[in-house]
């Protein structure tokens, strides 16, 4: 993208960083006029992109009001308020008009403003002919999307005036807008000063201003061409108008007076005049310059700019000379975009191709034309896009250099491109986003703006990886070049130049672009040689290079520069870029890169044909290959010829080297150690100064590297040019180290300039924009460079090592850790270089400072790193740096000087290195701890412990005496820190080892307590219980700490410490203590849940059940003689008691009414635990089925039984009976329970019957050691027995069968209850059968006698409750059974008392029947029953008589036989 013609370059563009990141405040301008049709606009000014800058004085400084109108959006006007002594604004004002504007705007300050108030006046003109004046407040504090207040807008339509000719030109001055029309007339309107209907509001400039109205018509016959351009300016405080007409007339007006009428066509300049520019008047010489653009309509690209110099007289009439001086400037090709006129110079912005621009500087006196380096040229050069063979240079160079380093080639080349792509001045947000979109990276505005620099790098790298650029070095370079080509295209489109900016008073010259702003600087003397040619040496005095003695030195330097040019022409910019990257990054050694580049100079490119062929094609590859060989041969010949010229023009090579040394002084940064008073300043001046410094630094680095390659090549061909060994030694031992220092200094300056940081600038710099005057920029760069590279940590340091370390310290002091760490990376590469000169500051000292500062930077960066992997990597690197820094012998002297940056400071003098390292490691431990990096802190605490051993164990004691603490105190403190850091890292075994290693008992036990607390907080109590840590002699202490914590902790806290204690003791088979802790847990649950009389919740009761179950299970594993617990707390007893406390057997243990008794010490054995478990189980079941249940401890167990029975929880009621009562008491309670169940079976109480007994709430939950945990979302309970039946009768039958053996009289109780409750009830068959059968289940057939529940008992019950028919039938049944015995049973029946009948009850039945009969009730039924009874009894009695006689006869017969035998 070079200019079409080679001209001397005198300056370079310096972009203002962040000018592409403006946030726009959209402000709508209201209008009362309807927009005109775009097909026929009233204003005929050709549409184009336009911009301007107006200077507003403000005290000692000034504001620059820049505006621009985009061709794509002509209804938008962007305004930016810029001050040199302030930061570049983060936001600008974007005015939204109702219709398109003509490419014009005028901004000025409102006159008569109040103190502290700053209001700007904005004049614009719409294409429909509406002139608007807007009052804008400064600063721009409007809300985006708001509407400008109607009172701040003044409108006037030009079409309402009598003149109807269309507008062809427009200009403005404070309080007035001036227009030129198609008919050649010029009108001014006092917009904002006067009302439109006020006399004097509009004025037309006429030729007949001084003649009467009669001559008006005649004067207008003298027609002039349409107005082409109007410029309003002031000379000697007189407002003048310069008007250019299409017919060539140039008129100068003073109010209504025409001062000059000059025809520019009289000079025979081809083309019609189209635009006019007026420079500032030189009052001393009474001269003013004008420039007119003559556009050739016949021959294309033959436009001219004519410069007219008019002299004037400052008299009353203010006459201008009719014959000005004239000079013409041919534009040759392209079109003019903008032009500015200074006192003696003229600057032209020209477009000579699609998005190709150049800026020319024309000296009015010398007629010389120079040019400036635009940002497009600099960016294309940095991205290897500036020429057709730039790609070939990079592809071929990369393939030659990285042929043996394929794995690192992609990272290296990508890092090189990314560094250049994202540096200030190159990086442009809009262009980069558009480039990403072209590569299918769709990011929203918020996503793109939220990307950090690292995030942006990742996005771009992912594109390169998708392109497959990681295969070879040449492929990587090729794909990067394509990406950068698209980026450069987008950059040029988004940064098209709109206009020039010129402040002649402060000698400020700048450029307003579509998406950024920039200023220009003059070139360094050496830069002119680099950008220009060696012919500049003729003007060596002007280039500030007064270092050479005579003409012969000039000639020698000229030839050396020519050799450097040959090298640069052969290698291009790629080799310099690669070497630069090798110094910045540590991927590939810079020495190896330098050797590869020198090898290319000597033998040419050695690339792989396959890789390059695949990229360029076979034909192109062969062509490029041949061209490369041709260039290599040409280069070799030219270099040999230059070497011979050098030999012929000098007496020896030493003379050449002397000239080179003098030239190297020009390349040096010329550091002067001065005591600058620095102050952190961030304004436009400082940012521009940094950018200018980085540009100069890059140019100087490239020049120094070309000189470095020249000397290397000279050494390589030394035998061919008669180079002596002494000359080679001078090059290697003196010149190479000097060049390395120069390269290092300039690369540091360049790195600072491109790093995303705000470096400090000295307070003495002027904050006005005049500090960037074209003639002073280089002096400022030199001064700034000296200030940066000089520091006050190392007094008098003159070397690159010291200056880089000082600069890194400054960055660290200002919190710029990433920039400092990258800068220290350059220093590391430099320290590893074999050619480094160690004079001034030896390597050990520099290395100590580097390691110390680098470790500190890594630590700070790790603190803010979000990525865990990267954070850990930086922490480990920081640890290594600190340890390596401490191992250096010079570290105690060096690191003390960085106390302000890092905070490390040792008071007093350390006599031994061990004592100093102790302080250093403790400092490192503290800063790692401050940033919550326990791993590093732990390592340095352990390292400090080693130093303590060295000091106290190996030293003679002198150092130990100087310490304020004893060895035990220091070790105790450090071991406590090791414990803390290990605990933070969750290295529990290491933390325990730190505890037992601590020699301070108090500190040890404090750490142990903290250890237990943290484990509980983290939920890592399994570490205490699984045997991972042995605890050895600390078992009792651990147990004590856990118990104290358990007693002082809330029972709802997690983890539950009582359970932890249970596991802790269970692992050690101490089951008695385990049971004691769970019992203590149960007691606390009971006590705290009953506090305040509130009812116990189900989950609390479930916890009690679990605790009691665990205690029971644990106690069952203990020897029976010790299977008991102390009711107070067994955990307090560290040794099993030898004497068992008195056991107070209490049936009502849990609900005793004596509060004093509950505080006594008594024995708790398994039986008591089981009873409490049963009662708790009952309470739990009640809480699950009855939400309003509330049981008080003052109530008895009987009351609990009644509640269980009422809730039909009969299974639990029976369980409590069996647990708490024995023998008669148990029988009594069983009878009570069965009686209650029987009452539920009576029909009269059927409405009170419960639900289905198979419901889960009715199931029996027996004591178990493996009870399920409580689940708050369900009321399901573990089942131990499934009850059968679906009604009360089945329930009664089931429990009768289960508990009949325990109490045989239960059927009597049940039957009596049923008959009592419902005298008419029919007893169930199964109940009647229980009376009729014995225990074995066989029927009672020998009368009605039995045990407690026999037929006789049932017979009596019938009689007692008036069931006479059932009683009679029952008696008849057994009488008939007695009479109808089998023959085998007759002998048994005839035995003494073989059968028993309740004769008394029978008699009572007979009497009751008689009484009923006599009373007249059921006479017939009673009569029938009596007859049945009478008949059955008579038969029975007769049978008894017969049986008795048989017995007597058998007894008598037996006696007779006995007598006969006697």
XYZ file of N, CA and C in Angstrom, residues 847-973:
381
model
N 20.014 -11.758 37.937
C 19.164 -12.951 38.006
C 18.382 -12.993 39.309
N 19.013 -12.566 40.410
C 18.303 -12.526 41.693
C 17.121 -11.575 41.627
N 17.367 -10.370 41.092
C 16.280 -9.399 40.978
C 15.191 -9.896 40.036
N 15.611 -10.498 38.912
C 14.627 -11.018 37.952
C 13.744 -12.085 38.589
N 14.354 -13.046 39.284
C 13.582 -14.132 39.878
C 12.636 -13.608 40.951
N 13.107 -12.677 41.752
C 12.284 -12.128 42.826
C 11.074 -11.381 42.251
N 11.311 -10.496 41.298
C 10.210 -9.720 40.716
C 9.294 -10.584 39.877
N 9.858 -11.537 39.154
C 9.028 -12.414 38.326
C 8.121 -13.281 39.187
N 8.672 -13.781 40.284
C 7.834 -14.566 41.196
C 6.706 -13.744 41.772
N 6.999 -12.491 42.110
C 5.955 -11.625 42.656
C 4.880 -11.345 41.612
N 5.284 -11.097 40.366
C 4.297 -10.858 39.297
C 3.430 -12.091 39.069
N 4.053 -13.260 39.029
C 3.288 -14.492 38.827
C 2.292 -14.704 39.956
N 2.708 -14.363 41.160
C 1.807 -14.503 42.301
C 0.603 -13.585 42.162
N 0.837 -12.338 41.778
C -0.269 -11.395 41.615
C -1.191 -11.808 40.467
N -0.608 -12.306 39.395
C -1.428 -12.736 38.255
C -2.238 -13.972 38.602
N -1.643 -14.878 39.371
C -2.369 -16.079 39.768
C -3.565 -15.732 40.644
N -3.434 -14.679 41.423
C -4.542 -14.280 42.302
C -5.780 -13.893 41.510
N -5.596 -13.290 40.327
C -6.727 -12.842 39.508
C -7.077 -13.814 38.393
N -6.376 -14.937 38.303
C -6.618 -15.899 37.235
C -7.858 -16.729 37.539
N -8.782 -16.772 36.567
C -10.019 -17.537 36.753
C -9.841 -19.004 36.398
N -8.995 -19.285 35.422
C -8.769 -20.663 35.006
C -7.954 -21.393 36.058
N -8.476 -22.496 36.569
C -7.817 -23.212 37.658
C -6.465 -23.767 37.243
N -6.397 -24.330 36.047
C -5.137 -24.927 35.587
C -4.059 -23.860 35.446
N -4.411 -22.747 34.815
C -3.443 -21.666 34.653
C -3.055 -21.071 35.999
N -4.010 -20.999 36.895
C -3.713 -20.440 38.222
C -2.699 -21.309 38.951
N -2.909 -22.605 38.940
C -1.969 -23.503 39.611
C -0.597 -23.455 38.951
N -0.574 -23.338 37.629
C 0.703 -23.264 36.933
C 1.475 -22.018 37.348
N 0.789 -20.890 37.437
C 1.461 -19.658 37.836
C 1.919 -19.708 39.285
N 1.134 -20.334 40.134
C 1.549 -20.475 41.534
C 2.820 -21.305 41.633
N 2.871 -22.418 40.911
C 4.069 -23.268 40.954
C 5.281 -22.529 40.392
N 5.068 -21.756 39.322
C 6.190 -20.989 38.767
C 6.665 -19.928 39.758
N 5.729 -19.290 40.443
C 6.112 -18.284 41.440
C 6.900 -18.914 42.580
N 6.488 -20.096 43.008
C 7.219 -20.790 44.077
C 8.645 -21.081 43.635
N 8.798 -21.572 42.416
C 10.138 -21.877 41.920
C 10.999 -20.616 41.833
N 10.385 -19.524 41.386
C 11.157 -18.280 41.274
C 11.646 -17.807 42.635
N 10.805 -17.841 43.634
C 11.217 -17.389 44.962
C 12.309 -18.279 45.547
N 12.188 -19.567 45.366
C 13.228 -20.466 45.881
C 14.552 -20.236 45.146
N 14.464 -20.037 43.833
C 15.701 -19.799 43.071
C 16.305 -18.450 43.442
N 15.448 -17.461 43.693
C 15.979 -16.156 44.107
C 16.688 -16.254 45.447
N 16.139 -17.023 46.374
C 16.761 -17.161 47.695
C 18.071 -17.918 47.640
N 18.262 -18.733 46.608
C 19.489 -19.526 46.516
C 20.671 -18.728 45.993
N 20.407 -17.496 45.485
C 21.487 -16.675 44.940
C 22.273 -16.019 46.072
N 23.584 -15.933 45.898
C 24.427 -15.371 46.956
C 24.251 -13.863 47.069
N 23.932 -13.195 45.960
C 23.777 -11.749 45.987
C 22.368 -11.318 46.370
N 21.495 -12.268 46.616
C 20.099 -11.926 46.900
C 19.927 -11.026 48.115
N 20.619 -11.248 49.242
C 20.412 -10.364 50.405
C 20.687 -8.896 50.106
N 21.613 -8.609 49.224
C 21.922 -7.217 48.907
C 20.933 -6.635 47.900
N 20.504 -7.454 46.955
C 19.699 -6.948 45.840
C 18.227 -6.805 46.207
N 17.647 -7.826 46.820
C 16.189 -7.860 46.997
C 15.696 -6.846 48.003
N 16.600 -6.375 48.870
C 16.212 -5.361 49.834
C 15.789 -4.069 49.141
N 16.271 -3.844 47.916
C 15.997 -2.607 47.202
C 14.590 -2.563 46.617
N 13.882 -3.682 46.642
C 12.536 -3.733 46.059
C 11.462 -3.833 47.136
N 11.749 -3.272 48.295
C 10.774 -3.338 49.390
C 9.509 -2.575 49.056
N 9.642 -1.472 48.321
C 8.458 -0.688 47.968
C 7.554 -1.435 47.005
N 8.147 -2.234 46.113
C 7.355 -2.959 45.109
C 6.763 -4.243 45.669
N 7.555 -5.000 46.405
C 7.113 -6.327 46.851
C 6.794 -6.412 48.333
N 7.280 -5.445 49.118
C 7.018 -5.473 50.551
C 8.021 -6.254 51.365
N 9.032 -6.839 50.726
C 10.035 -7.603 51.470
C 11.093 -6.655 52.016
N 11.240 -6.684 53.330
C 12.211 -5.815 53.970
C 12.696 -6.481 55.248
N 13.997 -6.461 55.449
C 14.619 -7.034 56.644
C 15.262 -5.901 57.420
N 14.830 -5.720 58.649
C 15.415 -4.674 59.482
C 16.719 -5.183 60.077
N 17.736 -4.366 60.004
C 19.025 -4.774 60.537
C 19.829 -5.557 59.521
N 20.960 -6.063 59.975
C 21.876 -6.790 59.110
C 21.874 -8.264 59.474
N 21.781 -9.118 58.476
C 21.808 -10.570 58.697
C 23.244 -11.066 58.550
N 23.732 -11.709 59.577
C 25.121 -12.170 59.550
C 25.305 -13.446 58.752
N 24.259 -14.204 58.604
C 24.371 -15.464 57.862
C 23.266 -15.538 56.829
N 23.537 -16.344 55.815
C 22.551 -16.529 54.761
C 21.335 -17.280 55.268
N 21.523 -18.140 56.273
C 20.387 -18.897 56.824
C 19.387 -17.979 57.487
N 19.899 -16.997 58.242
C 18.988 -16.063 58.902
C 18.237 -15.212 57.876
N 18.952 -14.778 56.834
C 18.271 -13.991 55.791
C 17.214 -14.825 55.088
N 17.536 -16.064 54.789
C 16.560 -16.922 54.121
C 15.370 -17.198 55.012
N 15.587 -17.275 56.321
C 14.458 -17.438 57.242
C 13.489 -16.272 57.089
N 14.016 -15.046 57.073
C 13.151 -13.876 56.889
C 12.495 -13.886 55.511
N 13.244 -14.283 54.506
C 12.709 -14.280 53.138
C 11.588 -15.311 52.982
N 11.822 -16.503 53.534
C 10.792 -17.538 53.422
C 9.550 -17.166 54.225
N 9.733 -16.514 55.349
C 8.569 -16.083 56.128
C 7.793 -14.996 55.379
N 8.527 -14.109 54.708
C 7.831 -13.103 53.883
C 7.057 -13.768 52.753
N 7.699 -14.703 52.055
C 7.016 -15.412 50.966
C 5.798 -16.164 51.503
N 5.970 -16.768 52.675
C 4.840 -17.477 53.284
C 3.679 -16.520 53.532
N 3.965 -15.333 53.991
C 2.910 -14.377 54.318
C 2.194 -13.864 53.070
N 2.943 -13.572 51.994
C 2.252 -13.047 50.807
C 1.433 -14.134 50.133
N 1.900 -15.375 50.173
C 1.070 -16.454 49.645
C -0.189 -16.613 50.483
N -0.048 -16.466 51.788
C -1.218 -16.566 52.663
C -2.180 -15.411 52.415
N -1.658 -14.211 52.184
C -2.520 -13.061 51.936
C -3.379 -13.249 50.698
N -2.870 -13.983 49.742
C -3.610 -14.190 48.505
C -4.266 -15.570 48.451
N -4.427 -16.187 49.625
C -5.162 -17.456 49.744
C -4.553 -18.545 48.868
N -3.251 -18.622 48.856
C -2.537 -19.662 48.114
C -1.772 -20.510 49.124
N -2.488 -21.423 49.722
C -1.949 -22.171 50.851
C -0.825 -23.111 50.451
N -0.840 -23.568 49.204
C 0.211 -24.501 48.795
C 1.578 -23.843 48.857
N 1.688 -22.646 48.285
C 2.960 -21.942 48.338
C 3.331 -21.556 49.748
N 2.365 -21.073 50.526
C 2.644 -20.698 51.905
C 3.158 -21.883 52.707
N 2.597 -23.049 52.475
C 3.026 -24.249 53.200
C 4.465 -24.617 52.844
N 4.798 -24.535 51.564
C 6.156 -24.886 51.163
C 7.182 -23.941 51.783
N 6.868 -22.659 51.833
C 7.830 -21.722 52.400
C 7.877 -21.808 53.926
N 6.787 -22.200 54.550
C 6.833 -22.440 55.991
C 7.747 -23.623 56.310
N 7.662 -24.679 55.517
C 8.552 -25.830 55.717
C 10.008 -25.449 55.439
N 10.196 -24.606 54.408
C 11.561 -24.159 54.117
C 12.104 -23.307 55.249
N 11.251 -22.475 55.846
C 11.689 -21.670 56.988
C 12.061 -22.549 58.176
N 11.344 -23.647 58.370
C 11.682 -24.579 59.451
C 13.074 -25.178 59.252
N 13.433 -25.460 58.014
C 14.776 -25.968 57.753
C 15.830 -24.932 58.121
N 15.535 -23.665 57.841
C 16.494 -22.621 58.195
C 16.606 -22.465 59.700
N 15.524 -22.667 60.415
C 15.591 -22.618 61.889
C 16.524 -23.699 62.408
N 16.425 -24.884 61.825
C 17.335 -25.956 62.232
C 18.782 -25.578 61.945
N 19.017 -24.953 60.798
C 20.385 -24.553 60.472
C 20.903 -23.508 61.445
N 20.026 -22.579 61.817
C 20.464 -21.490 62.694
C 20.756 -22.001 64.094
N 19.895 -22.834 64.660
C 20.020 -23.236 66.058
C 20.844 -24.500 66.244
N 20.874 -25.356 65.234
C 21.578 -26.621 65.402
C 22.993 -26.580 64.869
N 23.214 -25.831 63.784
C 24.519 -25.852 63.144
C 25.316 -24.589 63.405
N 24.658 -23.503 63.808
C 25.360 -22.247 64.015
C 26.033 -22.235 65.379
N 26.957 -21.300 65.519
C 27.671 -21.212 66.783
C 26.893 -20.472 67.849
N 25.694 -20.017 67.500
C 24.836 -19.410 68.507
C 24.747 -17.911 68.419
N 25.615 -17.261 67.647
C 25.571 -15.793 67.567
C 24.313 -15.310 66.870
N 23.915 -16.017 65.806
C 22.695 -15.624 65.099
C 21.453 -15.912 65.931
N 21.497 -17.004 66.664
C 20.336 -17.352 67.485
C 20.092 -16.329 68.568
N 21.151 -15.735 69.069
C 20.983 -14.737 70.122
C 20.300 -13.481 69.610
N 20.456 -13.188 68.323
C 19.846 -11.967 67.767
C 18.357 -12.123 67.488
N 17.859 -13.351 67.576
C 16.430 -13.570 67.329
C 15.617 -13.280 68.582
N 14.457 -12.657 68.425
C 13.645 -12.332 69.608
C 12.902 -13.535 70.163
N 12.928 -14.665 69.476
C 12.183 -15.845 69.906
C 13.133 -17.021 70.068
N 12.704 -17.973 70.879
C 13.463 -19.206 71.016
C 13.137 -20.132 69.856
N 13.952 -21.181 69.753
C 13.721 -22.131 68.668
C 12.352 -22.782 68.792
N 11.967 -23.123 70.023
C 10.659 -23.766 70.220
C 9.522 -22.833 69.827
N 9.655 -21.561 70.135
C 8.606 -20.599 69.787
C 8.502 -20.430 68.277
N 9.655 -20.313 67.603
C 9.623 -20.147 66.152
C 9.065 -21.386 65.488
N 9.544 -22.555 65.923
C 9.038 -23.793 65.338
C 7.554 -23.977 65.611
N 7.157 -23.650 66.825
C 5.732 -23.778 67.139
C 4.882 -22.899 66.244
N 5.338 -21.665 66.001
C 4.593 -20.764 65.134
C 4.575 -21.259 63.689
